[in-house]
PDB file of C-alpha atoms in Angstrom:
ATOM      1  CA  MET A  10     255.761 -21.527  63.566  1.00  0.00           C
ATOM      2  CA  ARG A  11     257.001 -23.697  67.012  1.00  0.00           C
ATOM      3  CA  MET A  12     259.929 -26.194  67.630  1.00  0.00           C
ATOM      4  CA  ASN A  13     258.098 -27.544  70.398  1.00  0.00           C
ATOM      5  CA  GLN A  14     255.112 -28.635  69.534  1.00  0.00           C
ATOM      6  CA  ARG A  15     254.332 -29.371  73.528  1.00  0.00           C
ATOM      7  CA  GLY A  16     253.960 -25.769  75.412  1.00  0.00           C
ATOM      8  CA  GLY A  17     254.652 -22.175  74.323  1.00  0.00           C
ATOM      9  CA  GLY A  18     253.182 -19.269  72.309  1.00  0.00           C
ATOM     10  CA  THR A  19     251.932 -19.866  69.397  1.00  0.00           C
ATOM     11  CA  ALA A  20     251.793 -17.153  66.301  1.00  0.00           C
ATOM     12  CA  ALA A  21     248.305 -16.067  66.498  1.00  0.00           C
ATOM     13  CA  ASP A  22     248.922 -15.940  70.016  1.00  0.00           C
ATOM     14  CA  LEU A  23     251.692 -13.166  69.312  1.00  0.00           C
ATOM     15  CA  VAL A  24     249.480 -11.078  66.689  1.00  0.00           C
ATOM     16  CA  ASN A  25     246.404 -11.548  69.101  1.00  0.00           C
ATOM     17  CA  THR A  26     247.874 -10.025  72.650  1.00  0.00           C
ATOM     18  CA  LEU A  27     250.579  -7.770  72.260  1.00  0.00           C
ATOM     19  CA  ASP A  28     249.983  -4.140  71.314  1.00  0.00           C
ATOM     20  CA  ALA A  29     251.176  -1.884  68.371  1.00  0.00           C
ATOM     21  CA  ASP A  30     254.255  -1.457  69.989  1.00  0.00           C
ATOM     22  CA  ALA A  31     255.781  -4.915  70.603  1.00  0.00           C
ATOM     23  CA  LEU A  32     254.592  -5.243  67.397  1.00  0.00           C
ATOM     24  CA  THR A  33     256.670  -2.960  65.844  1.00  0.00           C
ATOM     25  CA  ARG A  34     260.151  -4.443  67.087  1.00  0.00           C
ATOM     26  CA  ILE A  35     259.326  -7.984  66.430  1.00  0.00           C
ATOM     27  CA  LEU A  36     258.857  -6.979  62.783  1.00  0.00           C
ATOM     28  CA  GLY A  37     261.845  -4.836  62.172  1.00  0.00           C
ATOM     29  CA  ASP A  38     263.491  -6.358  64.411  1.00  0.00           C
ATOM     30  CA  TRP A  39     263.008  -9.617  63.484  1.00  0.00           C
ATOM     31  CA  GLY A  40     261.603  -9.423  59.767  1.00  0.00           C
ATOM     32  CA  GLU A  41     264.097  -6.074  58.933  1.00  0.00           C
ATOM     33  CA  ILE A  42     260.211  -4.915  58.004  1.00  0.00           C
ATOM     34  CA  ASP A  43     260.757  -1.684  56.153  1.00  0.00           C
ATOM     35  CA  THR A  44     257.642  -0.390  57.953  1.00  0.00           C
ATOM     36  CA  PRO A  45     256.733  -2.549  60.560  1.00  0.00           C
ATOM     37  CA  TRP A  46     254.375   0.194  62.597  1.00  0.00           C
ATOM     38  CA  LYS A  47     252.398   0.377  59.100  1.00  0.00           C
ATOM     39  CA  VAL A  48     252.051  -3.213  59.899  1.00  0.00           C
ATOM     40  CA  ALA A  49     251.616  -3.187  63.013  1.00  0.00           C
ATOM     41  CA  ALA A  50     248.775  -1.515  63.069  1.00  0.00           C
ATOM     42  CA  CYS A  51     246.887  -3.129  59.818  1.00  0.00           C
ATOM     43  CA  ILE A  52     246.642  -5.849  62.238  1.00  0.00           C
ATOM     44  CA  VAL A  53     245.889  -4.565  65.451  1.00  0.00           C
ATOM     45  CA  ARG A  54     242.951  -3.388  63.338  1.00  0.00           C
ATOM     46  CA  ALA A  55     242.182  -6.282  61.590  1.00  0.00           C
ATOM     47  CA  ARG A  56     241.839  -8.665  64.928  1.00  0.00           C
ATOM     48  CA  THR A  57     239.746  -5.992  66.199  1.00  0.00           C
ATOM     49  CA  ALA A  58     237.250  -7.269  63.898  1.00  0.00           C
ATOM     50  CA  GLN A  59     237.773 -10.284  64.197  1.00  0.00           C
ATOM     51  CA  PRO A  60     241.095 -12.866  66.741  1.00  0.00           C
ATOM     52  CA  ILE A  61     243.796 -13.805  63.461  1.00  0.00           C
ATOM     53  CA  LEU A  62     243.864 -17.525  64.185  1.00  0.00           C
ATOM     54  CA  THR A  63     245.260 -18.997  60.301  1.00  0.00           C
ATOM     55  CA  THR A  64     247.876 -17.603  58.273  1.00  0.00           C
ATOM     56  CA  ALA A  65     245.386 -16.609  55.721  1.00  0.00           C
ATOM     57  CA  ASP A  66     243.670 -14.345  58.140  1.00  0.00           C
ATOM     58  CA  LEU A  67     247.165 -12.764  58.926  1.00  0.00           C
ATOM     59  CA  VAL A  68     247.760 -12.355  55.056  1.00  0.00           C
ATOM     60  CA  ALA A  69     244.714 -10.838  54.554  1.00  0.00           C
ATOM     61  CA  ALA A  70     245.181  -8.301  58.386  1.00  0.00           C
ATOM     62  CA  VAL A  71     248.051  -7.189  56.747  1.00  0.00           C
ATOM     63  CA  ALA A  72     247.143  -6.611  52.824  1.00  0.00           C
ATOM     64  CA  PRO A  73     246.755  -3.139  52.308  1.00  0.00           C
ATOM     65  CA  CYS A  74     250.748  -2.020  54.085  1.00  0.00           C
ATOM     66  CA  THR A  75     251.597  -5.339  51.008  1.00  0.00           C
ATOM     67  CA  PRO A  76     253.376  -3.814  48.474  1.00  0.00           C
ATOM     68  CA  LYS A  77     252.236  -4.902  45.990  1.00  0.00           C
ATOM     69  CA  LYS A  78     255.653  -5.557  43.872  1.00  0.00           C
ATOM     70  CA  ASP A  79     257.733  -7.393  46.175  1.00  0.00           C
ATOM     71  CA  GLU A  80     254.437  -9.352  48.401  1.00  0.00           C
ATOM     72  CA  SER A  81     256.548 -12.298  48.002  1.00  0.00           C
ATOM     73  CA  LYS A  82     259.390 -11.620  49.651  1.00  0.00           C
ATOM     74  CA  PHE A  83     257.260  -9.174  52.319  1.00  0.00           C
ATOM     75  CA  LEU A  84     255.597 -11.872  53.788  1.00  0.00           C
ATOM     76  CA  THR A  85     258.724 -14.209  53.773  1.00  0.00           C
ATOM     77  CA  LYS A  86     260.374 -10.706  55.943  1.00  0.00           C
ATOM     78  CA  LEU A  87     257.271 -11.620  58.586  1.00  0.00           C
ATOM     79  CA  PHE A  88     256.339 -15.173  58.809  1.00  0.00           C
ATOM     80  CA  GLN A  89     259.844 -15.424  59.956  1.00  0.00           C
ATOM     81  CA  ALA A  90     259.637 -12.247  62.079  1.00  0.00           C
ATOM     82  CA  LEU A  91     256.579 -14.139  64.046  1.00  0.00           C
ATOM     83  CA  ARG A  92     258.340 -17.512  63.492  1.00  0.00           C
ATOM     84  CA  ILE A  93     262.138 -16.515  65.736  1.00  0.00           C
ATOM     85  CA  GLU A  94     259.672 -14.486  68.323  1.00  0.00           C
ATOM     86  CA  VAL A  95     258.019 -17.712  68.662  1.00  0.00           C
ATOM     87  CA  ASN A  96     261.015 -20.114  68.926  1.00  0.00           C
ATOM     88  CA  GLY A  97     263.110 -17.424  70.317  1.00  0.00           C
ATOM     89  CA  GLU A  98     265.841 -18.551  68.417  1.00  0.00           C
ATOM     90  CA  MET A  99     268.063 -15.425  68.450  1.00  0.00           C
ATOM     91  CA  GLU A 100     268.622 -16.164  72.155  1.00  0.00           C
ATOM     92  CA  ALA A 101     269.086 -19.455  71.653  1.00  0.00           C
ATOM     93  CA  LEU A 102     271.596 -18.405  68.746  1.00  0.00           C
ATOM     94  CA  LYS A 103     273.312 -16.075  71.931  1.00  0.00           C
ATOM     95  CA  MET A 104     272.820 -19.261  74.471  1.00  0.00           C
ATOM     96  CA  ALA A 105     274.598 -21.488  71.929  1.00  0.00           C
ATOM     97  CA  LEU A 106     277.584 -19.545  71.032  1.00  0.00           C
ATOM     98  CA  GLU A 107     278.386 -18.354  74.376  1.00  0.00           C
ATOM     99  CA  GLN A 108     278.146 -22.346  75.942  1.00  0.00           C
ATOM    100  CA  SER A 109     280.859 -22.954  72.724  1.00  0.00           C
ATOM    101  CA  LEU A 110     283.027 -20.377  75.069  1.00  0.00           C
ATOM    102  CA  LYS A 111     283.277 -22.893  77.395  1.00  0.00           C
ATOM    103  CA  VAL A 112     283.313 -26.546  76.032  1.00  0.00           C
ATOM    104  CA  LEU A 113     285.458 -25.915  73.058  1.00  0.00           C
ATOM    105  CA  ARG A 114     288.962 -26.822  73.689  1.00  0.00           C
ATOM    106  CA  PRO A 115     292.539 -24.305  72.808  1.00  0.00           C
ATOM    107  CA  GLY A 116     292.293 -25.257  69.259  1.00  0.00           C
ATOM    108  CA  GLY A 117     288.570 -26.979  68.775  1.00  0.00           C
ATOM    109  CA  ARG A 118     286.625 -25.880  66.057  1.00  0.00           C
ATOM    110  CA  LEU A 119     283.479 -23.916  65.570  1.00  0.00           C
ATOM    111  CA  VAL A 120     281.705 -24.409  62.431  1.00  0.00           C
ATOM    112  CA  VAL A 121     278.336 -22.488  62.139  1.00  0.00           C
ATOM    113  CA  ILE A 122     275.751 -22.111  59.443  1.00  0.00           C
ATOM    114  CA  SER A 123     273.086 -19.312  59.361  1.00  0.00           C
ATOM    115  CA  TYR A 124     270.250 -19.046  57.405  1.00  0.00           C
ATOM    116  CA  HIS A 125     269.383 -15.496  57.619  1.00  0.00           C
ATOM    117  CA  SER A 126     271.469 -12.320  57.201  1.00  0.00           C
ATOM    118  CA  LEU A 127     269.823 -12.024  61.021  1.00  0.00           C
ATOM    119  CA  GLU A 128     272.076 -15.567  61.943  1.00  0.00           C
ATOM    120  CA  ASP A 129     274.743 -14.255  59.979  1.00  0.00           C
ATOM    121  CA  ARG A 130     275.739 -10.926  60.933  1.00  0.00           C
ATOM    122  CA  LEU A 131     275.264 -12.559  65.014  1.00  0.00           C
ATOM    123  CA  VAL A 132     277.560 -15.286  63.990  1.00  0.00           C
ATOM    124  CA  LYS A 133     280.003 -13.092  62.249  1.00  0.00           C
ATOM    125  CA  ASN A 134     280.471 -10.510  65.453  1.00  0.00           C
ATOM    126  CA  PHE A 135     280.950 -13.310  68.122  1.00  0.00           C
ATOM    127  CA  LEU A 136     283.978 -15.461  65.708  1.00  0.00           C
ATOM    128  CA  ARG A 137     285.737 -12.068  65.350  1.00  0.00           C
ATOM    129  CA  SER A 138     285.273 -10.535  69.315  1.00  0.00           C
ATOM    130  CA  GLY A 139     283.486 -12.392  71.633  1.00  0.00           C
ATOM    131  CA  ASN A 140     280.394 -10.194  72.010  1.00  0.00           C
ATOM    132  CA  PHE A 141     277.468  -9.818  69.108  1.00  0.00           C
ATOM    133  CA  GLU A 142     277.697  -6.498  68.740  1.00  0.00           C
ATOM    134  CA  GLY A 143     281.385  -6.932  66.995  1.00  0.00           C
ATOM    135  CA  ARG A 144     283.402  -5.407  70.408  1.00  0.00           C
ATOM    136  CA  ILE A 145     286.793  -5.694  69.846  1.00  0.00           C
ATOM    137  CA  GLU A 146     288.290  -5.524  73.382  1.00  0.00           C
ATOM    138  CA  LYS A 147     292.265  -4.420  73.372  1.00  0.00           C
ATOM    139  CA  ASP A 148     294.582  -5.796  76.187  1.00  0.00           C
ATOM    140  CA  PHE A 149     296.717  -2.815  78.102  1.00  0.00           C
ATOM    141  CA  PHE A 150     298.805  -3.138  75.160  1.00  0.00           C
ATOM    142  CA  GLY A 151     296.448  -2.442  72.941  1.00  0.00           C
ATOM    143  CA  LYS A 152     296.502  -6.041  71.259  1.00  0.00           C
ATOM    144  CA  PRO A 153     292.843  -7.764  70.421  1.00  0.00           C
ATOM    145  CA  GLU A 154     291.403  -9.939  72.370  1.00  0.00           C
ATOM    146  CA  THR A 155     289.831 -11.896  70.561  1.00  0.00           C
ATOM    147  CA  PRO A 156     288.962 -15.644  72.011  1.00  0.00           C
ATOM    148  CA  PHE A 157     289.220 -17.137  67.910  1.00  0.00           C
ATOM    149  CA  GLU A 158     291.226 -17.188  65.288  1.00  0.00           C
ATOM    150  CA  ILE A 159     289.016 -16.749  61.615  1.00  0.00           C
ATOM    151  CA  ILE A 160     289.352 -19.866  59.781  1.00  0.00           C
ATOM    152  CA  THR A 161     286.676 -19.209  56.655  1.00  0.00           C
ATOM    153  CA  ARG A 162     287.797 -15.300  55.865  1.00  0.00           C
ATOM    154  CA  LYS A 163     284.293 -14.956  54.248  1.00  0.00           C
ATOM    155  CA  ALA A 164     280.982 -17.069  54.625  1.00  0.00           C
ATOM    156  CA  VAL A 165     281.679 -19.383  52.477  1.00  0.00           C
ATOM    157  CA  THR A 166     278.573 -19.821  50.431  1.00  0.00           C
ATOM    158  CA  PRO A 167     276.982 -23.121  48.091  1.00  0.00           C
ATOM    159  CA  SER A 168     277.836 -24.218  44.681  1.00  0.00           C
ATOM    160  CA  SER A 169     276.174 -23.707  42.017  1.00  0.00           C
ATOM    161  CA  GLU A 170     275.857 -28.109  41.897  1.00  0.00           C
ATOM    162  CA  GLU A 171     274.802 -27.709  45.278  1.00  0.00           C
ATOM    163  CA  LEU A 172     272.275 -25.252  44.678  1.00  0.00           C
ATOM    164  CA  VAL A 173     271.328 -27.417  41.360  1.00  0.00           C
ATOM    165  CA  ARG A 174     270.451 -30.181  44.132  1.00  0.00           C
ATOM    166  CA  ASN A 175     269.568 -28.748  46.929  1.00  0.00           C
ATOM    167  CA  PRO A 176     267.693 -25.346  46.045  1.00  0.00           C
ATOM    168  CA  ARG A 177     267.298 -24.809  49.597  1.00  0.00           C
ATOM    169  CA  SER A 178     270.797 -24.052  50.921  1.00  0.00           C
ATOM    170  CA  ARG A 179     271.055 -21.076  48.656  1.00  0.00           C
ATOM    171  CA  SER A 180     271.032 -18.981  51.963  1.00  0.00           C
ATOM    172  CA  ALA A 181     273.260 -20.565  54.248  1.00  0.00           C
ATOM    173  CA  LYS A 182     276.220 -19.359  54.579  1.00  0.00           C
ATOM    174  CA  LEU A 183     279.520 -20.795  57.182  1.00  0.00           C
ATOM    175  CA  ARG A 184     281.235 -20.039  58.763  1.00  0.00           C
ATOM    176  CA  ALA A 185     284.632 -21.011  61.011  1.00  0.00           C
ATOM    177  CA  ALA A 186     287.012 -20.644  63.616  1.00  0.00           C
ATOM    178  CA  ALA A 187     288.720 -21.918  65.939  1.00  0.00           C
ATOM    179  CA  LYS A 188     289.828 -21.482  69.940  1.00  0.00           C
ATOM    180  CA  ILE A 189     292.609 -19.956  70.400  1.00  0.00           C
ATOM    181  CA  VAL A 190     295.618 -21.063  72.378  1.00  0.00           C
ATOM    182  CA  ARG A 191     296.119 -18.185  75.255  1.00  0.00           C
ATOM    183  CA  GLN A 192     300.079 -18.715  75.477  1.00  0.00           C
TER     184      GLN A 192
END
């Protein structure tokens, strides 16, 4: 799950060392799991018997709280949450977006492809307002002060032809904006 194979923590480190509150935060924030406290409790309970070392161990640990009708969707969210935390993906995206403000010249374009709703929400808020909360600052006269002019009103998604050629593109969303030239 690590992008940097040379170092850093692993998903096994997370599930075996973090307390229930930290696991709940990760599963709720990054996995958008409906009942993250139940899943965290299952993980903590399972690791008291033996360490969770493999994906199969983790799947078995959360089996009691896995919804039967949406099992694959639930497990996808679980592994997504762990991957995002292990790699620091949201922090890396935030840093890249903040740096884009510094390196883009006025009129320069920023194009971002996101692959899940968390990333897309962050990108959309940043392009609209220049911050991650989506809070638009206004000048003394009440005019919005945004650093970008949105090029794509809605996110651009893959066409049906693209989906046939590349099924993995199904969740991709492209957003583009140009840095505003200040007078």
